[in-house]
Amino acid sequence: MQKFFAAIRNASDIPELWDAFTGYFEQHHIDHLCLIHIPPPGAHDFGKVIIATIGYPDAFRRRYIEDKLYLDDPIPDHARHHPMPFRWSEIGEMRKLTSPQISFLKEVEQLGIGDGLAIPVFGPHGRNGYVGLALGPHNEDTSDELLHEFQAIAQMAHQRYCELLSTEETETITLSPREKEVLVWVARGKSNNAISSILGISANTVDTHLRRIYDKLGVSDRTTAAIRGIGCGLIAP
Amino acid sequence: MQKFFAAIRNASDIPELWDAFTGYFEQHHIDHLCLIHIPPPGAHDFGKVIIATIGYPDAFRRRYIEDKLYLDDPIPDHARHHPMPFRWSEIGEMRKLTSPQISFLKEVEQLGIGDGLAIPVFGPHGRNGYVGLALGPHNEDTSDELLHEFQAIAQMAHQRYCELLSTEETETITLSPREKEVLVWVARGKSNNAISSILGISANTVDTHLRRIYDKLGVSDRTTAAIRGIGCGLIAP
DNA sequence: ATGCACGTCACGCAGCTACGTGACACGGCT
DNA sequence: AGCCGTGTCACGTAGCTGCGTGACGTGCAT
């Protein structure tokens, strides 16, 4: 176990990370594995859903991304709010499902992946996701001890993934100190006039700063600018 | 180790969690321990910084919260962006420090807690924080293996903490489906007019929905409404 | 059957936002 | 010396926002 832990933690690129990650689960006879990460709005890679799988039909995998099936998947929706691992089969009891969600679950069931474990994982800047493990006859009864280990491995892999992402991140947006200051107040809901009073500068200057912020962030309104700023970690909570 | 892991995972309230958490680290001769969690803006508990400590002077702890010393603490600032554990002493090399940050670090050093390990932890809705472990003569050389364990324990404790928070959360804001739909488009930066076209309703109706959203969220502008909606997990990424 | 939450719509108005367009000074880099 | 990023400021304007105020139908729950 320590071997895989170390390999995940020290992986120098994403394929290497994925190898270590799947290697671990293969040892535990997990034959269906998926890792899903939906980048937050405002992130530079928003829209690129990450899904790495073992044992899932390739057609389904493609459909999941291209047909935006992940929008109907209730698992990430639940995982976003609740850190504790849960069974797919429990999801109906935990939350009201919409009809697209129900039909999505039926489709998954027809793939022969009826039940499994979802392990929510969390990262910086709202980079959340989950690791899905199908439970088959080999591993129906997962001990608590093993579950803890799965959880630790999953979380560690996700964190390493986020770390690798941020080093690979080419598109680096930088705001000047003054611009950040303005954006912070924008995110607090202040009007240009209010910000000008707070910072002791003219409202026109606030306007100018804001225009440059829009320009740098590639947006054209204060709301998305603020969300993007938070999503990219440019401004602090 | 498994004993503590299980105790953390199954803790039924926050004091119990904290007992299990500190119990684990006491076994490893960690005499200075802190756990810091700054709730995100928009969360119902925003402003209530959580800091649980072992071995820190009580006066410092109070100052940290009351005098908002955490705003000058560069550790959470770094931990927010980078999931991998790091040494406090390394922070100067990793990022330019502002002068309040430098004087904060000096103050900590004078407490006799010169160097230590910061383990970033992440949770749902941007509930991030870190666990700080002072390194003394007893544990200067922490093996990789032990570090992985620390990381797993810290992350698990934080996740359990978030889970407990959400069950203890009394103030539950609920938006109607239509309101959520409107808020999603607000968060995408759409104007009322644009939203009215998208949803096929009149701009006046969008306006009415929005007013009720402001009312429910306790805000009075679209930007904070959107941020609050995301922060509370009311609307999805 | 009487609320209550929800979803829909209307008018007006003060104030704010986004954007076009332009300007000037300071400091660092080449 | 010249360029570029930064920070400051100005004027105008079409369009948008937030809020006061009021209304009506539907459906669920007590």
Coordinates of C-alpha atoms (C1' of nucleotides) in Angstrom, one line a residue:
Chain A
M1 CA 0.0 0.0 0.0
Q2 CA 2.8 2.4 0.9
K3 CA 4.3 1.7 -2.4
F4 CA 1.3 3.0 -4.3
F5 CA 0.8 5.9 -1.9
A6 CA 4.4 7.0 -2.6
A7 CA 4.0 6.5 -6.3
I8 CA 0.8 8.6 -6.4
R9 CA 2.3 11.3 -4.3
N10 CA 5.5 11.5 -6.3
A11 CA 4.0 11.0 -9.8
S12 CA 5.5 13.5 -12.1
D13 CA 2.8 13.6 -14.7
I14 CA -0.8 12.6 -15.1
P15 CA -0.3 9.3 -16.9
E16 CA 2.1 8.2 -14.2
L17 CA -0.4 9.2 -11.6
W18 CA -3.1 7.3 -13.3
D19 CA -0.9 4.2 -13.6
A20 CA -0.1 4.2 -9.9
F21 CA -3.8 4.8 -9.1
T22 CA -5.2 2.0 -11.2
G23 CA -2.3 -0.3 -10.1
Y24 CA -3.5 0.0 -6.5
F25 CA -7.1 -0.8 -7.3
E26 CA -6.2 -3.7 -9.6
Q27 CA -4.4 -5.3 -6.6
H28 CA -7.8 -5.2 -4.8
H29 CA -9.6 -6.9 -7.7
I30 CA -11.6 -3.8 -8.5
D31 CA -12.5 -4.3 -12.2
H32 CA -14.7 -1.2 -12.7
L33 CA -13.1 2.1 -11.7
C34 CA -13.9 5.6 -12.7
L35 CA -12.5 8.9 -11.7
I36 CA -14.6 12.0 -12.5
H37 CA -13.7 15.6 -12.1
I38 CA -15.8 18.4 -13.3
P39 CA -13.8 21.6 -13.3
P40 CA -15.5 24.5 -11.6
P41 CA -16.9 27.4 -13.6
G42 CA -14.3 30.1 -14.0
A43 CA -11.4 27.6 -14.1
H44 CA -9.2 27.7 -17.2
D45 CA -10.2 24.1 -18.1
F46 CA -13.9 24.5 -17.5
G47 CA -15.9 22.2 -19.7
K48 CA -13.2 19.6 -19.9
V49 CA -14.7 16.9 -17.8
I50 CA -12.1 14.4 -16.7
I51 CA -13.2 10.8 -16.7
A52 CA -10.7 8.1 -16.4
T53 CA -12.1 4.6 -16.3
I54 CA -11.3 0.9 -16.1
G55 CA -13.8 -1.6 -17.3
Y56 CA -16.4 0.8 -18.7
P57 CA -17.4 0.4 -22.3
D58 CA -15.7 3.1 -24.4
A59 CA -18.9 4.1 -26.0
F60 CA -20.4 4.9 -22.7
R61 CA -17.4 6.9 -21.7
R62 CA -17.6 9.0 -24.8
R63 CA -21.3 9.5 -24.4
Y64 CA -20.8 10.6 -20.8
I65 CA -18.6 13.4 -21.9
E66 CA -19.9 14.3 -25.4
D67 CA -23.6 14.0 -24.7
K68 CA -23.0 15.6 -21.3
L69 CA -24.5 12.7 -19.5
Y70 CA -22.6 13.9 -16.4
L71 CA -25.3 16.5 -16.1
D72 CA -27.8 13.8 -15.4
D73 CA -25.5 11.8 -13.1
P74 CA -26.7 12.2 -9.5
I75 CA -23.5 10.9 -8.0
P76 CA -21.3 14.0 -8.6
D77 CA -24.2 16.1 -7.5
H78 CA -24.3 14.3 -4.1
A79 CA -20.5 14.0 -3.8
R80 CA -20.2 17.8 -4.2
H81 CA -22.1 18.3 -0.9
H82 CA -21.2 15.2 1.2
P83 CA -17.6 14.1 1.8
M84 CA -18.4 10.7 3.2
P85 CA -18.3 7.7 0.8
F86 CA -21.7 6.3 -0.1
R87 CA -23.1 3.5 -2.2
W88 CA -24.7 4.2 -5.5
S89 CA -27.7 2.2 -4.5
E90 CA -28.3 4.5 -1.5
I91 CA -28.6 7.6 -3.5
G92 CA -32.3 7.3 -4.1
E93 CA -32.9 7.3 -0.3
M94 CA -30.7 10.3 0.2
R95 CA -32.1 12.7 -2.3
K96 CA -35.1 13.1 -4.6
L97 CA -34.0 12.2 -8.1
T98 CA -35.2 13.9 -11.2
S99 CA -36.4 11.8 -14.1
P100 CA -33.3 12.2 -16.2
Q101 CA -31.2 11.1 -13.2
I102 CA -33.3 8.0 -12.8
S103 CA -33.0 7.0 -16.4
F104 CA -29.2 7.6 -16.2
L105 CA -28.9 5.2 -13.3
K106 CA -30.9 2.6 -15.2
E107 CA -28.5 3.0 -18.1
V108 CA -25.6 2.4 -15.8
E109 CA -27.3 -0.6 -14.3
Q110 CA -27.7 -2.1 -17.8
L111 CA -23.9 -1.9 -18.2
G112 CA -23.7 -4.5 -15.5
I113 CA -22.4 -2.0 -12.9
G114 CA -25.4 -2.2 -10.6
D115 CA -23.9 -1.1 -7.3
G116 CA -20.7 0.5 -6.3
L117 CA -19.0 2.9 -4.0
A118 CA -18.6 6.6 -4.6
I119 CA -15.7 8.3 -2.8
P120 CA -16.0 12.1 -3.0
V121 CA -12.7 13.9 -3.4
F122 CA -11.9 17.6 -2.9
G123 CA -9.3 19.9 -4.1
P124 CA -8.3 23.6 -4.2
H125 CA -10.5 26.2 -6.0
G126 CA -13.6 23.9 -5.9
R127 CA -11.9 21.1 -7.9
N128 CA -14.1 18.4 -6.6
G129 CA -15.0 15.0 -8.0
Y130 CA -15.4 11.4 -7.1
V131 CA -13.9 8.0 -7.5
G132 CA -16.3 5.3 -8.4
L133 CA -15.6 1.6 -7.6
A134 CA -18.0 -1.0 -8.8
L135 CA -18.6 -3.7 -6.2
G136 CA -18.6 -7.2 -7.7
P137 CA -18.8 -10.6 -6.1
H138 CA -15.1 -10.4 -5.2
N139 CA -15.4 -7.4 -3.0
E140 CA -19.0 -7.1 -2.0
D141 CA -18.0 -6.8 1.6
T142 CA -15.4 -4.0 2.0
S143 CA -14.0 -3.8 5.4
D144 CA -13.9 -0.4 7.2
E145 CA -10.2 -0.6 7.2
L146 CA -10.0 -1.1 3.5
L147 CA -12.5 1.7 2.9
H148 CA -10.4 4.1 4.8
E149 CA -7.5 3.1 2.7
F150 CA -9.5 3.6 -0.5
Q151 CA -10.6 7.0 0.7
A152 CA -7.1 8.0 1.5
I153 CA -5.7 6.8 -1.8
A154 CA -8.5 8.5 -3.8
Q155 CA -8.1 11.8 -2.0
M156 CA -4.4 11.7 -2.4
A157 CA -4.6 10.9 -6.1
H158 CA -7.0 13.8 -6.6
Q159 CA -4.8 16.2 -4.7
R160 CA -1.7 15.2 -6.7
Y161 CA -3.8 15.6 -9.8
C162 CA -4.7 19.1 -8.8
E163 CA -1.0 19.9 -8.1
L164 CA 0.1 18.6 -11.4
L165 CA -2.7 20.6 -13.1
S166 CA -1.5 23.8 -11.6
T167 CA 2.1 23.3 -12.7
E168 CA 0.9 22.3 -16.2
E169 CA -1.4 25.3 -16.2
T170 CA -0.1 27.5 -19.0
E171 CA -2.7 30.1 -19.0
T172 CA -1.7 32.1 -16.0
I173 CA -3.8 35.2 -15.4
T174 CA -2.2 37.8 -13.2
L175 CA -3.9 40.8 -11.7
S176 CA -2.0 43.8 -10.3
P177 CA -2.4 44.4 -6.5
R178 CA -4.8 47.2 -7.1
E179 CA -6.9 45.2 -9.5
K180 CA -7.1 42.4 -7.0
E181 CA -8.2 44.8 -4.4
V182 CA -11.0 46.1 -6.7
L183 CA -12.1 42.6 -7.5
V184 CA -12.3 41.7 -3.9
W185 CA -14.8 44.5 -3.3
V186 CA -16.7 43.6 -6.4
A187 CA -17.0 40.1 -5.1
R188 CA -18.4 41.6 -1.9
G189 CA -21.1 43.1 -3.9
K190 CA -20.0 46.7 -3.7
S191 CA -20.9 49.2 -6.4
N192 CA -18.2 51.2 -8.3
N193 CA -19.1 54.2 -6.3
A194 CA -18.8 52.4 -3.0
I195 CA -15.5 50.9 -4.0
S196 CA -14.2 54.4 -5.0
S197 CA -15.0 55.6 -1.4
I198 CA -13.4 52.5 0.2
L199 CA -10.2 52.8 -1.8
G200 CA -10.2 56.6 -1.8
I201 CA -10.0 56.9 -5.5
S202 CA -12.3 58.3 -8.1
A203 CA -15.2 56.2 -9.5
N204 CA -13.8 56.6 -12.9
T205 CA -10.6 54.9 -11.8
V206 CA -12.5 52.0 -10.4
D207 CA -14.2 51.8 -13.7
T208 CA -10.8 51.7 -15.5
H209 CA -9.5 49.0 -13.2
L210 CA -12.6 47.0 -13.7
R211 CA -12.3 47.2 -17.5
R212 CA -8.8 45.9 -17.3
I213 CA -9.9 43.1 -15.0
Y214 CA -12.6 42.1 -17.5
D215 CA -10.0 42.1 -20.2
K216 CA -7.6 39.9 -18.3
L217 CA -10.2 37.5 -17.2
G218 CA -12.0 37.4 -20.6
V219 CA -15.3 38.4 -19.2
S220 CA -17.6 41.4 -19.5
D221 CA -19.5 41.7 -16.3
R222 CA -18.7 42.0 -12.6
T223 CA -20.5 38.8 -11.6
T224 CA -18.5 36.4 -13.7
A225 CA -15.4 38.4 -13.0
A226 CA -15.9 37.8 -9.3
I227 CA -16.7 34.1 -9.7
R228 CA -13.8 33.6 -12.1
G229 CA -11.5 35.4 -9.7
I230 CA -12.5 33.1 -6.9
G231 CA -12.5 30.0 -9.1
C232 CA -8.9 30.7 -10.3
G233 CA -7.8 31.5 -6.7
L234 CA -6.9 35.0 -7.7
I235 CA -8.8 36.5 -4.8
A236 CA -9.2 34.9 -1.4
P237 CA -12.4 34.0 0.3
Chain B
M1 CA -3.7 4.0 13.5
Q2 CA -6.8 2.2 12.2
K3 CA -8.4 2.8 15.6
F4 CA -8.0 6.6 15.3
F5 CA -9.1 6.5 11.6
A6 CA -12.3 4.8 12.6
A7 CA -12.9 7.1 15.5
I8 CA -12.5 10.1 13.3
R9 CA -14.7 8.7 10.6
N10 CA -17.4 7.7 13.0
A11 CA -17.3 10.7 15.4
S12 CA -20.8 11.8 16.1
D13 CA -20.0 15.4 17.1
I14 CA -17.2 17.9 16.8
P15 CA -15.7 17.5 20.3
E16 CA -15.5 13.7 19.8
L17 CA -13.9 14.3 16.4
W18 CA -11.3 16.6 18.0
D19 CA -10.5 14.1 20.7
A20 CA -9.8 11.4 18.2
F21 CA -7.8 13.7 16.1
T22 CA -5.6 15.0 18.9
G23 CA -5.3 11.5 20.3
Y24 CA -3.7 10.3 17.2
F25 CA -1.1 13.1 17.1
E26 CA -0.3 12.8 20.8
Q27 CA 0.7 9.3 20.1
H28 CA 3.2 10.6 17.6
H29 CA 4.7 13.1 20.2
I30 CA 3.3 16.1 18.3
D31 CA 3.1 18.8 21.0
H32 CA 2.0 21.7 18.9
L33 CA -1.0 21.1 16.7
C34 CA -3.4 23.5 15.0
L35 CA -6.3 23.0 12.7
I36 CA -7.5 26.1 10.9
H37 CA -10.6 26.4 8.7
I38 CA -11.7 29.7 7.3
P39 CA -15.3 29.3 6.1
P40 CA -15.8 30.6 2.5
P41 CA -17.7 33.8 1.8
G42 CA -21.3 33.1 1.4
A43 CA -21.3 30.2 3.8
H44 CA -23.7 30.5 6.7
D45 CA -20.8 30.4 9.2
F46 CA -18.6 32.9 7.3
G47 CA -16.5 34.9 9.7
K48 CA -16.3 32.2 12.3
V49 CA -12.7 31.0 11.8
I50 CA -12.2 27.6 13.4
I51 CA -9.0 27.2 15.1
A52 CA -8.4 24.2 17.4
T53 CA -5.0 24.0 18.9
I54 CA -2.7 22.0 21.2
G55 CA 0.3 23.7 22.8
Y56 CA -0.3 27.2 21.6
P57 CA -0.7 30.0 24.2
D58 CA -4.3 30.8 24.7
A59 CA -3.6 34.5 24.2
F60 CA -2.2 33.9 20.8
R61 CA -5.1 31.8 19.8
R62 CA -7.5 34.6 20.8
R63 CA -5.5 37.2 19.0
Y64 CA -5.5 35.0 15.9
I65 CA -9.3 35.1 15.7
E66 CA -10.2 38.4 17.3
D67 CA -7.5 40.6 15.8
K68 CA -7.9 38.7 12.5
L69 CA -4.3 37.6 12.5
Y70 CA -5.3 34.9 10.1
L71 CA -5.5 37.6 7.4
D72 CA -1.8 38.0 7.8
D73 CA -1.0 34.3 8.0
P74 CA 0.6 33.3 4.7
I75 CA 0.1 29.5 5.4
P76 CA -3.7 29.3 4.7
D77 CA -3.0 31.5 1.7
H78 CA -0.6 29.0 0.3
A79 CA -2.6 26.0 1.4
R80 CA -5.6 27.3 -0.5
H81 CA -3.8 26.8 -3.8
H82 CA -1.5 23.9 -3.2
P83 CA -2.7 20.5 -1.9
M84 CA 0.8 19.1 -1.1
P85 CA 2.1 19.4 2.5
F86 CA 4.9 21.9 2.9
R87 CA 7.2 23.2 5.6
W88 CA 6.5 26.7 7.1
S89 CA 10.1 27.5 6.6
E90 CA 9.8 26.9 2.9
I91 CA 7.0 29.5 2.4
G92 CA 9.4 32.4 1.9
E93 CA 10.9 30.5 -1.1
M94 CA 7.6 29.6 -2.6
R95 CA 5.9 33.0 -2.6
K96 CA 6.7 36.7 -2.1
L97 CA 5.6 37.6 1.3
T98 CA 4.0 40.9 2.2
S99 CA 5.4 42.8 5.2
P100 CA 2.4 41.9 7.6
Q101 CA 3.0 38.3 6.6
I102 CA 6.7 38.5 7.5
S103 CA 5.9 40.1 10.9
F104 CA 3.3 37.4 11.6
L105 CA 5.8 34.7 11.0
K106 CA 8.3 36.4 13.3
E107 CA 5.6 36.5 16.0
V108 CA 5.0 32.7 15.6
E109 CA 8.7 32.1 15.8
Q110 CA 8.9 33.9 19.1
L111 CA 6.4 31.5 20.5
G112 CA 9.0 28.8 20.1
I113 CA 7.3 27.2 17.1
G114 CA 9.9 27.9 14.5
D115 CA 9.2 25.3 11.9
G116 CA 6.5 22.8 11.2
L117 CA 4.5 21.1 8.7
A118 CA 1.3 22.5 7.0
I119 CA -1.0 19.9 5.6
P120 CA -3.7 21.5 3.4
V121 CA -7.1 20.0 3.6
F122 CA -10.1 20.4 1.3
G123 CA -13.8 20.0 1.7
P124 CA -17.1 20.7 -0.1
H125 CA -18.2 24.2 -1.0
G126 CA -14.7 25.6 -0.8
R127 CA -14.3 24.6 2.9
N128 CA -10.6 24.5 2.9
G129 CA -8.0 24.8 5.6
Y130 CA -4.9 23.3 7.0
V131 CA -3.5 21.3 9.8
G132 CA -0.3 22.6 11.3
L133 CA 2.2 20.4 13.1
A134 CA 5.1 21.9 14.8
L135 CA 8.3 19.9 14.4
G136 CA 10.4 19.6 17.5
P137 CA 13.5 17.6 18.3
H138 CA 11.3 14.4 18.8
N139 CA 10.0 14.4 15.2
E140 CA 12.4 16.4 13.1
D141 CA 12.7 13.7 10.6
T142 CA 9.2 12.6 9.6
S143 CA 9.4 9.6 7.3
D144 CA 7.4 9.7 4.0
E145 CA 5.3 6.9 5.3
L146 CA 4.3 8.8 8.4
L147 CA 3.7 11.9 6.3
H148 CA 1.2 10.0 4.2
E149 CA -0.6 8.9 7.3
F150 CA -0.7 12.4 8.7
Q151 CA -2.1 13.6 5.5
A152 CA -4.8 10.9 5.3
I153 CA -5.8 11.6 8.9
A154 CA -5.9 15.3 8.5
Q155 CA -8.0 15.1 5.4
M156 CA -10.3 12.6 6.9
A157 CA -10.8 14.7 10.0
H158 CA -11.6 17.7 7.9
Q159 CA -14.1 15.8 5.8
R160 CA -15.8 14.4 8.8
Y161 CA -15.9 17.9 10.2
C162 CA -17.6 19.2 7.1
E163 CA -20.1 16.4 7.2
L164 CA -20.9 17.1 10.9
L165 CA -21.2 20.8 10.1
S166 CA -23.8 20.2 7.4
T167 CA -25.9 18.1 9.7
E168 CA -25.7 20.7 12.4
E169 CA -26.5 23.4 9.9
T170 CA -29.7 24.9 11.1
E171 CA -30.1 27.7 8.7
T172 CA -31.1 25.9 5.6
I173 CA -31.9 28.1 2.6
T174 CA -34.0 26.5 -0.1
L175 CA -34.6 28.0 -3.5
S176 CA -37.5 26.9 -5.7
P177 CA -36.5 25.1 -8.9
R178 CA -37.2 28.2 -11.0
E179 CA -35.3 30.4 -8.7
K180 CA -32.3 28.1 -8.9
E181 CA -32.5 28.2 -12.7
V182 CA -32.5 32.0 -12.6
L183 CA -29.6 32.1 -10.2
V184 CA -27.6 29.7 -12.4
W185 CA -27.9 32.1 -15.3
V186 CA -27.1 35.1 -13.1
A187 CA -23.9 33.3 -12.1
R188 CA -23.1 32.9 -15.8
G189 CA -23.2 36.6 -16.1
K190 CA -26.5 36.9 -18.0
S191 CA -28.6 40.1 -17.8
N192 CA -32.2 39.9 -16.7
N193 CA -33.2 40.5 -20.3
A194 CA -31.0 37.6 -21.6
I195 CA -32.4 35.3 -18.9
S196 CA -35.9 36.2 -19.8
S197 CA -35.1 35.1 -23.4
I198 CA -33.4 31.9 -22.3
L199 CA -36.2 30.8 -20.0
G200 CA -38.9 32.1 -22.2
I201 CA -40.5 34.4 -19.6
S202 CA -40.9 38.1 -19.3
A203 CA -38.0 40.2 -17.9
N204 CA -40.4 41.4 -15.2
T205 CA -40.8 37.8 -14.0
V206 CA -37.0 37.3 -13.9
D207 CA -36.8 40.5 -11.8
T208 CA -39.4 39.1 -9.4
H209 CA -37.6 35.8 -9.1
L210 CA -34.4 37.6 -8.4
R211 CA -35.9 39.7 -5.7
R212 CA -37.1 36.6 -3.9
I213 CA -33.7 35.1 -4.3
Y214 CA -32.1 38.2 -2.8
D215 CA -34.6 38.0 0.0
K216 CA -33.9 34.3 0.8
L217 CA -30.1 34.7 0.6
G218 CA -30.1 37.9 2.5
V219 CA -28.3 39.9 -0.2
S220 CA -29.2 42.8 -2.4
D221 CA -27.2 42.3 -5.6
R222 CA -26.7 39.7 -8.2
T223 CA -22.9 39.2 -7.7
T224 CA -23.1 38.3 -4.0
A225 CA -26.2 36.2 -4.7
A226 CA -24.3 34.2 -7.2
I227 CA -21.3 33.8 -5.0
R228 CA -23.5 32.9 -2.0
G229 CA -25.4 30.4 -4.1
I230 CA -22.2 28.7 -5.1
G231 CA -20.7 28.9 -1.7
C232 CA -23.8 27.2 -0.1
G233 CA -23.9 24.6 -2.8
L234 CA -27.3 25.8 -3.9
I235 CA -26.3 26.0 -7.5
A236 CA -23.9 23.6 -9.2
P237 CA -20.7 24.5 -11.1
Chain C
dA1 C1' -61.4 26.5 2.5
dT2 C1' -58.0 29.1 3.7
dG3 C1' -53.6 29.8 3.9
dC4 C1' -49.0 29.6 1.7
dA5 C1' -45.4 28.8 -1.7
dC6 C1' -44.7 29.2 -6.4
dG7 C1' -44.7 31.2 -10.9
dT8 C1' -46.2 34.6 -13.7
dC9 C1' -46.6 39.7 -15.2
dA10 C1' -46.8 45.3 -15.2
dC11 C1' -45.0 50.3 -14.6
dG12 C1' -41.9 53.7 -13.1
dC13 C1' -37.7 55.6 -11.6
dA14 C1' -33.2 56.7 -9.4
dG15 C1' -29.0 55.0 -9.8
dC16 C1' -25.5 52.0 -11.7
dT17 C1' -22.8 49.5 -15.4
dA18 C1' -20.3 48.6 -19.5
dC19 C1' -18.0 50.7 -23.1
dG20 C1' -16.1 54.1 -26.5
dT21 C1' -12.3 57.3 -26.2
dG22 C1' -8.9 59.9 -24.4
dA23 C1' -5.3 61.5 -21.2
dC24 C1' -1.0 61.8 -18.0
dA25 C1' 2.6 60.3 -14.7
dC26 C1' 5.7 56.9 -12.7
dG27 C1' 8.8 53.1 -12.7
dG28 C1' 11.1 49.1 -14.5
dC29 C1' 13.2 46.7 -18.4
dT30 C1' 16.1 46.5 -22.7
Chain D
dA1 C1' 15.7 56.3 -25.0
dG2 C1' 11.6 53.9 -25.8
dC3 C1' 8.3 50.5 -24.4
dC4 C1' 5.1 48.5 -21.3
dG5 C1' 2.5 47.8 -17.2
dT6 C1' 0.5 50.2 -13.6
dG7 C1' -2.4 53.6 -11.4
dT8 C1' -4.7 57.7 -11.8
dC9 C1' -8.6 60.6 -13.9
dA10 C1' -12.6 62.6 -17.4
dC11 C1' -17.0 62.7 -20.3
dG12 C1' -20.9 60.8 -22.4
dT13 C1' -24.4 57.4 -23.2
dA14 C1' -27.3 53.3 -24.1
dG15 C1' -28.8 50.0 -21.5
dC16 C1' -29.4 47.5 -17.2
dT17 C1' -30.3 46.9 -12.1
dG18 C1' -32.7 47.2 -7.8
dC19 C1' -36.8 48.5 -5.6
dG20 C1' -41.5 50.3 -4.5
dT21 C1' -45.9 48.5 -5.4
dG22 C1' -49.4 45.8 -7.1
dA23 C1' -51.7 41.8 -9.2
dC24 C1' -53.5 36.9 -10.6
dG25 C1' -53.7 31.8 -11.2
dT26 C1' -52.3 27.1 -9.6
dG27 C1' -51.6 23.6 -6.5
dC28 C1' -50.6 21.7 -2.1
dA29 C1' -51.4 21.2 2.8
dT30 C1' -53.9 21.8 7.2

